[in-house]
Each structure stands twice: as structure tokens, then as C-alpha cells.
């Protein structure tokens, strides 16, 4: 079974530029998550989708971050404009069912963003 | 602050020894806990989970212990191997959170050959 795919794997941009990340979840997984992982810390949830609807985006900095999951499959996360503190690994995860507490989340390899 | 944390940031063990990684949580409403392993350059990988109605669960070479009285979680790895070298995170959630996991900072496990 193919895992969660993410691209690009690495991205270097200057502050105030824009960047977009792409995620393809495991086939058939209804729920998709985007996490931000700052170096030396655990992942922090940014947004959760169930199919193509947003379940939780309470920790998404909406003034600069946006995400969409058109057609309930692939998802993109965008940052515009980027700040230095956005340097982190952006992880995408997916789970089979409706995002309940015992629904195992499978993570992709992440995109490492460096903002100069 | 975060509701989940770890006692030790790094742990070094000899190959073949047992490893114990500890985690404290503060949210008494948490009822589901998961341990993840993250190797360099990869995303977190599920290891084992436990619900709050249990105090012990065993997998292949791994055991998770939950002490709700002191809000403490531990991961025991038997016969640690070089391939176990990674950062280990505990994560917690509760029934009303729709799967919103709260991760701790992680413990880096290094296995000496």
C-alpha cells in the first residue's frame, strides 16, 4: 500500500515570498491533516479535513496560511507571505475514517521549509 | 503550554539492553495515547497506542504503561537495536477532539553498538 506522498521535500525561500506544499493521502482515507513541526519539537496540528470539509482550523494562522482539499483527495497548504518563524517541517497525515480519537494517523515524509 | 511533555530529551542505551522512554501529560480528560517513532528525514511512524481504560499494552518488543493517577506514560523497548535509534514522541487526545493529537517534544534514543 502506498503511503502519504508529499512534495516538494525541501524548499528554500526568502521572507515575504509565497510557497505551496502538496499532499496526496493514502487511497480511501477520508481525513487529512496538516501539521507544523518546528525543529526540536513535536508536530502541531494546523488544519484537519474530513473529505473536502474543514473539521478544525483553530490553530491555522489564517492571515498568511491557507489550505484546501478540492474533491476530497489531494490537498495543498499555502503560506503567503512567509515569515522567518515559518521555517519548519510541514507534515501531512491521513486516516481512514472520520478523524475519531482512535483513528490511526499515517504521516508523510514532510516538506522542510527554510525561510531566509 | 503543551499538555504533554517528556522527562528526558535524550537517552543513550547499549544494543541489546532495554529502553524506557517516559512521558507526562497534564490533561486529565485525555483518554487515548499514542507513541510515535520519527527517524531522521521521515514522518512520525505509529508504534503503539493505549486507551485510558487500560494500564498496559504490549506489542512486538514494545510495551506501553499508563499510570493515570500520576498522569504518566512510558514506552519500553526490549532488546534495543540500532534500528530503534530515532526520536520518540508521545501524543494524547480525548474523545471530543475529533482526533486532534497533542504531541510532546520528543526523546532522542541513541543505540550504541
CSV table of C-alpha atoms in Angstrom, one decimal:
chain,number,residue,atom,x,y,z
A,1,UNK,CA,0.0,0.0,0.0
A,2,UNK,CA,1.4,3.4,-1.0
A,3,UNK,CA,1.9,5.8,1.9
A,4,UNK,CA,1.2,9.5,2.1
A,5,UNK,CA,3.0,11.4,-0.5
A,6,UNK,CA,4.3,15.0,-0.2
A,7,UNK,CA,6.1,17.4,-2.4
A,8,UNK,CA,8.4,19.1,-2.6
A,9,UNK,CA,10.7,17.5,0.0
A,10,UNK,CA,12.7,20.7,0.5
A,11,UNK,CA,12.0,24.3,-0.2
A,12,UNK,CA,14.1,27.4,0.5
A,13,UNK,CA,12.5,30.9,0.1
A,14,UNK,CA,13.1,34.4,1.2
A,15,UNK,CA,10.8,36.1,3.7
A,16,UNK,CA,7.7,37.6,2.2
A,17,UNK,CA,7.7,35.1,-0.6
A,18,UNK,CA,4.9,32.6,-1.2
A,19,UNK,CA,5.1,28.8,-1.1
A,20,UNK,CA,2.8,25.9,-1.6
A,21,UNK,CA,3.0,22.3,-0.4
A,22,UNK,CA,1.2,19.4,-1.9
A,23,UNK,CA,-0.1,16.2,-0.2
A,24,UNK,CA,-1.6,13.0,-1.6
A,25,UNK,CA,-3.1,10.9,1.2
A,26,UNK,CA,-3.4,7.1,1.3
A,27,UNK,CA,-6.1,6.0,-1.1
A,28,UNK,CA,-9.5,5.9,0.5
A,29,UNK,CA,-8.6,7.9,3.6
A,30,UNK,CA,-11.3,10.4,4.4
A,31,UNK,CA,-9.4,12.5,6.9
A,32,UNK,CA,-6.4,14.6,6.1
A,33,UNK,CA,-4.2,16.6,8.5
A,34,UNK,CA,-1.5,19.3,8.1
A,35,UNK,CA,1.0,19.6,10.9
A,36,UNK,CA,3.8,22.1,11.5
A,37,UNK,CA,6.9,20.7,13.2
A,38,UNK,CA,9.5,23.2,14.4
A,39,UNK,CA,13.0,21.8,14.9
A,40,UNK,CA,13.2,20.0,18.3
A,41,UNK,CA,9.5,20.0,18.9
A,42,UNK,CA,6.6,17.7,18.3
A,43,UNK,CA,4.2,18.2,15.4
A,44,UNK,CA,1.4,20.8,15.9
A,45,UNK,CA,-1.9,20.5,14.1
A,46,UNK,CA,-2.6,23.3,11.7
A,47,UNK,CA,-5.8,22.0,9.9
A,48,UNK,CA,-7.9,18.9,9.7
A,49,UNK,CA,-10.1,18.0,6.7
A,50,UNK,CA,-12.8,15.4,6.6
A,51,UNK,CA,-13.3,14.7,2.9
A,52,UNK,CA,-13.4,18.2,1.4
A,53,UNK,CA,-14.7,20.0,4.5
A,54,UNK,CA,-12.7,21.6,7.3
A,55,UNK,CA,-13.1,20.0,10.7
A,56,UNK,CA,-10.6,22.1,12.7
A,57,UNK,CA,-8.5,25.0,11.6
A,58,UNK,CA,-8.3,26.7,15.0
A,59,UNK,CA,-4.5,26.7,15.0
A,60,UNK,CA,-4.0,27.8,11.4
A,61,UNK,CA,-2.6,31.4,11.2
A,62,UNK,CA,-5.3,32.5,8.7
A,63,UNK,CA,-3.7,35.8,7.9
A,64,UNK,CA,-1.0,34.0,6.0
A,65,UNK,CA,-1.8,30.3,5.8
A,66,UNK,CA,-4.5,28.7,3.7
A,67,UNK,CA,-5.3,25.1,2.8
A,68,UNK,CA,-7.7,23.4,0.5
A,69,UNK,CA,-8.7,19.9,-0.3
A,70,UNK,CA,-10.6,20.0,-3.5
A,71,UNK,CA,-12.6,16.8,-4.4
A,72,UNK,CA,-11.7,15.4,-1.0
A,73,UNK,CA,-8.4,13.8,-2.1
A,74,UNK,CA,-5.2,15.8,-2.6
A,75,UNK,CA,-4.6,18.9,-0.5
A,76,UNK,CA,-2.4,22.0,-0.8
A,77,UNK,CA,-1.1,24.2,2.0
A,78,UNK,CA,0.0,27.7,1.1
A,79,UNK,CA,1.9,30.4,3.0
A,80,UNK,CA,1.7,33.9,1.8
A,81,UNK,CA,3.8,35.9,2.7
A,82,UNK,CA,6.3,33.7,4.6
A,83,UNK,CA,8.0,34.8,7.8
A,84,UNK,CA,11.3,33.6,9.3
A,85,UNK,CA,9.4,31.8,12.0
A,86,UNK,CA,7.6,29.6,9.4
A,87,UNK,CA,10.8,27.6,9.0
A,88,UNK,CA,9.8,24.1,9.9
A,89,UNK,CA,8.8,20.7,8.5
A,90,UNK,CA,5.3,20.6,7.2
A,91,UNK,CA,3.8,17.1,7.7
A,92,UNK,CA,0.7,15.7,6.1
A,93,UNK,CA,-1.1,12.8,7.6
A,94,UNK,CA,-4.2,10.9,6.7
A,95,UNK,CA,-6.6,8.5,8.4
A,96,UNK,CA,-9.2,6.1,7.2
A,97,UNK,CA,-12.3,7.1,9.0
A,98,UNK,CA,-13.8,10.3,10.3
A,99,UNK,CA,-10.9,11.5,12.5
A,100,UNK,CA,-12.0,10.0,15.8
A,101,UNK,CA,-9.6,9.6,18.6
A,102,UNK,CA,-8.6,6.0,17.9
A,103,UNK,CA,-8.3,6.5,14.2
A,104,UNK,CA,-4.6,5.9,13.4
A,105,UNK,CA,-2.9,8.7,11.5
A,106,UNK,CA,-0.3,7.9,8.9
A,107,UNK,CA,2.3,10.5,8.2
A,108,UNK,CA,4.1,11.5,5.0
A,109,UNK,CA,7.8,12.3,4.9
A,110,UNK,CA,7.2,16.1,5.2
A,111,UNK,CA,8.4,19.2,3.4
A,112,UNK,CA,11.3,21.0,5.0
A,113,UNK,CA,10.8,24.8,4.6
A,114,UNK,CA,13.6,27.2,5.2
A,115,UNK,CA,12.8,30.9,5.2
A,116,UNK,CA,15.8,33.2,4.8
B,1,UNK,CA,1.8,25.4,27.3
B,2,UNK,CA,1.7,21.9,25.9
B,3,UNK,CA,-0.3,19.3,27.8
B,4,UNK,CA,2.2,16.6,27.0
B,5,UNK,CA,5.9,16.6,27.8
B,6,UNK,CA,8.9,14.3,28.2
B,7,UNK,CA,11.2,13.9,31.2
B,8,UNK,CA,14.4,13.4,29.2
B,9,UNK,CA,15.3,14.9,25.9
B,10,UNK,CA,18.0,12.3,25.1
B,11,UNK,CA,18.6,8.6,26.0
B,12,UNK,CA,21.6,6.5,25.1
B,13,UNK,CA,21.5,2.8,25.6
B,14,UNK,CA,23.7,-0.2,24.7
B,15,UNK,CA,22.5,-2.5,21.9
B,16,UNK,CA,20.6,-5.4,23.5
B,17,UNK,CA,19.6,-3.5,26.6
B,18,UNK,CA,16.0,-2.5,27.4
B,19,UNK,CA,15.0,1.2,26.9
B,20,UNK,CA,12.4,3.1,28.8
B,21,UNK,CA,11.1,6.4,27.5
B,22,UNK,CA,8.9,8.5,29.8
B,23,UNK,CA,6.1,11.0,29.1
B,24,UNK,CA,4.0,13.2,31.4
B,25,UNK,CA,0.6,14.6,30.5
B,26,UNK,CA,-1.5,17.2,32.2
B,27,UNK,CA,-4.9,16.9,30.7
B,28,UNK,CA,-7.0,14.6,32.8
B,29,UNK,CA,-9.6,14.4,30.1
B,30,UNK,CA,-7.1,12.6,27.8
B,31,UNK,CA,-8.3,9.1,27.2
B,32,UNK,CA,-6.2,7.9,24.3
B,33,UNK,CA,-2.4,7.9,24.0
B,34,UNK,CA,-0.1,7.0,21.2
B,35,UNK,CA,3.7,6.6,20.8
B,36,UNK,CA,5.3,7.6,17.5
B,37,UNK,CA,8.8,7.0,16.2
B,38,UNK,CA,10.4,9.5,14.0
B,39,UNK,CA,13.6,8.7,12.1
B,40,UNK,CA,15.7,11.5,10.6
B,41,UNK,CA,14.1,12.9,7.4
B,42,UNK,CA,10.9,10.9,7.9
B,43,UNK,CA,7.4,11.5,9.2
B,44,UNK,CA,6.3,10.0,12.6
B,45,UNK,CA,5.5,6.3,12.4
B,46,UNK,CA,2.8,4.8,14.7
B,47,UNK,CA,4.3,2.3,17.2
B,48,UNK,CA,1.6,1.5,19.8
B,49,UNK,CA,-1.4,3.0,21.4
B,50,UNK,CA,-3.3,2.6,24.7
B,51,UNK,CA,-6.8,3.7,25.9
B,52,UNK,CA,-7.3,5.1,29.3
B,53,UNK,CA,-9.3,2.1,30.4
B,54,UNK,CA,-6.1,0.0,30.2
B,55,UNK,CA,-2.8,0.3,32.2
B,56,UNK,CA,-0.6,-1.9,30.0
B,57,UNK,CA,-0.5,-2.9,26.4
B,58,UNK,CA,2.2,-5.0,24.6
B,59,UNK,CA,3.3,-5.1,21.0
B,60,UNK,CA,6.3,-6.6,19.3
B,61,UNK,CA,9.3,-5.8,21.5
B,62,UNK,CA,7.4,-2.7,22.9
B,63,UNK,CA,5.2,-2.2,25.9
B,64,UNK,CA,3.3,0.9,26.9
B,65,UNK,CA,2.4,1.6,30.5
B,66,UNK,CA,-0.2,4.1,31.6
B,67,UNK,CA,-0.5,5.4,35.1
B,68,UNK,CA,-3.5,7.7,35.2
B,69,UNK,CA,-3.0,8.5,38.9
B,70,UNK,CA,0.2,10.5,38.2
B,71,UNK,CA,-0.6,11.2,34.5
B,72,UNK,CA,2.4,9.3,33.3
B,73,UNK,CA,3.1,7.2,30.2
B,74,UNK,CA,6.1,5.1,29.3
B,75,UNK,CA,7.4,3.2,26.4
B,76,UNK,CA,9.5,0.2,27.0
B,77,UNK,CA,11.6,-1.3,24.1
B,78,UNK,CA,13.0,-4.7,24.7
B,79,UNK,CA,16.4,-5.8,23.3
B,80,UNK,CA,17.0,-2.4,21.8
B,81,UNK,CA,18.6,-2.5,18.3
B,82,UNK,CA,20.4,0.1,16.2
B,83,UNK,CA,17.3,0.5,14.1
B,84,UNK,CA,15.5,1.8,17.1
B,85,UNK,CA,17.6,4.9,17.1
B,86,UNK,CA,15.1,7.8,16.5
B,87,UNK,CA,13.1,10.4,18.2
B,88,UNK,CA,10.1,9.1,20.1
B,89,UNK,CA,7.0,11.2,20.7
B,90,UNK,CA,4.1,10.6,22.9
B,91,UNK,CA,0.8,12.1,21.8
B,92,UNK,CA,-2.5,12.4,23.6
B,93,UNK,CA,-6.1,13.1,22.6
B,94,UNK,CA,-9.6,12.8,24.0
B,95,UNK,CA,-12.9,11.6,22.8
B,96,UNK,CA,-14.2,15.0,22.0
B,97,UNK,CA,-11.3,16.2,20.0
B,98,UNK,CA,-12.0,14.6,16.6
B,99,UNK,CA,-8.5,13.1,16.5
B,100,UNK,CA,-6.7,16.3,17.4
B,101,UNK,CA,-3.4,14.9,18.7
B,102,UNK,CA,-1.2,16.9,21.1
B,103,UNK,CA,2.4,15.9,20.8
B,104,UNK,CA,5.2,16.2,23.3
B,105,UNK,CA,8.6,17.5,22.4
B,106,UNK,CA,10.2,14.1,22.0
B,107,UNK,CA,13.1,12.0,23.3
B,108,UNK,CA,16.0,11.1,21.1
B,109,UNK,CA,17.1,7.5,21.6
B,110,UNK,CA,20.6,6.6,20.6
B,111,UNK,CA,21.7,2.9,20.5
B,112,UNK,CA,25.3,2.2,20.9
B,113,UNK,CA,26.6,-1.0,19.1
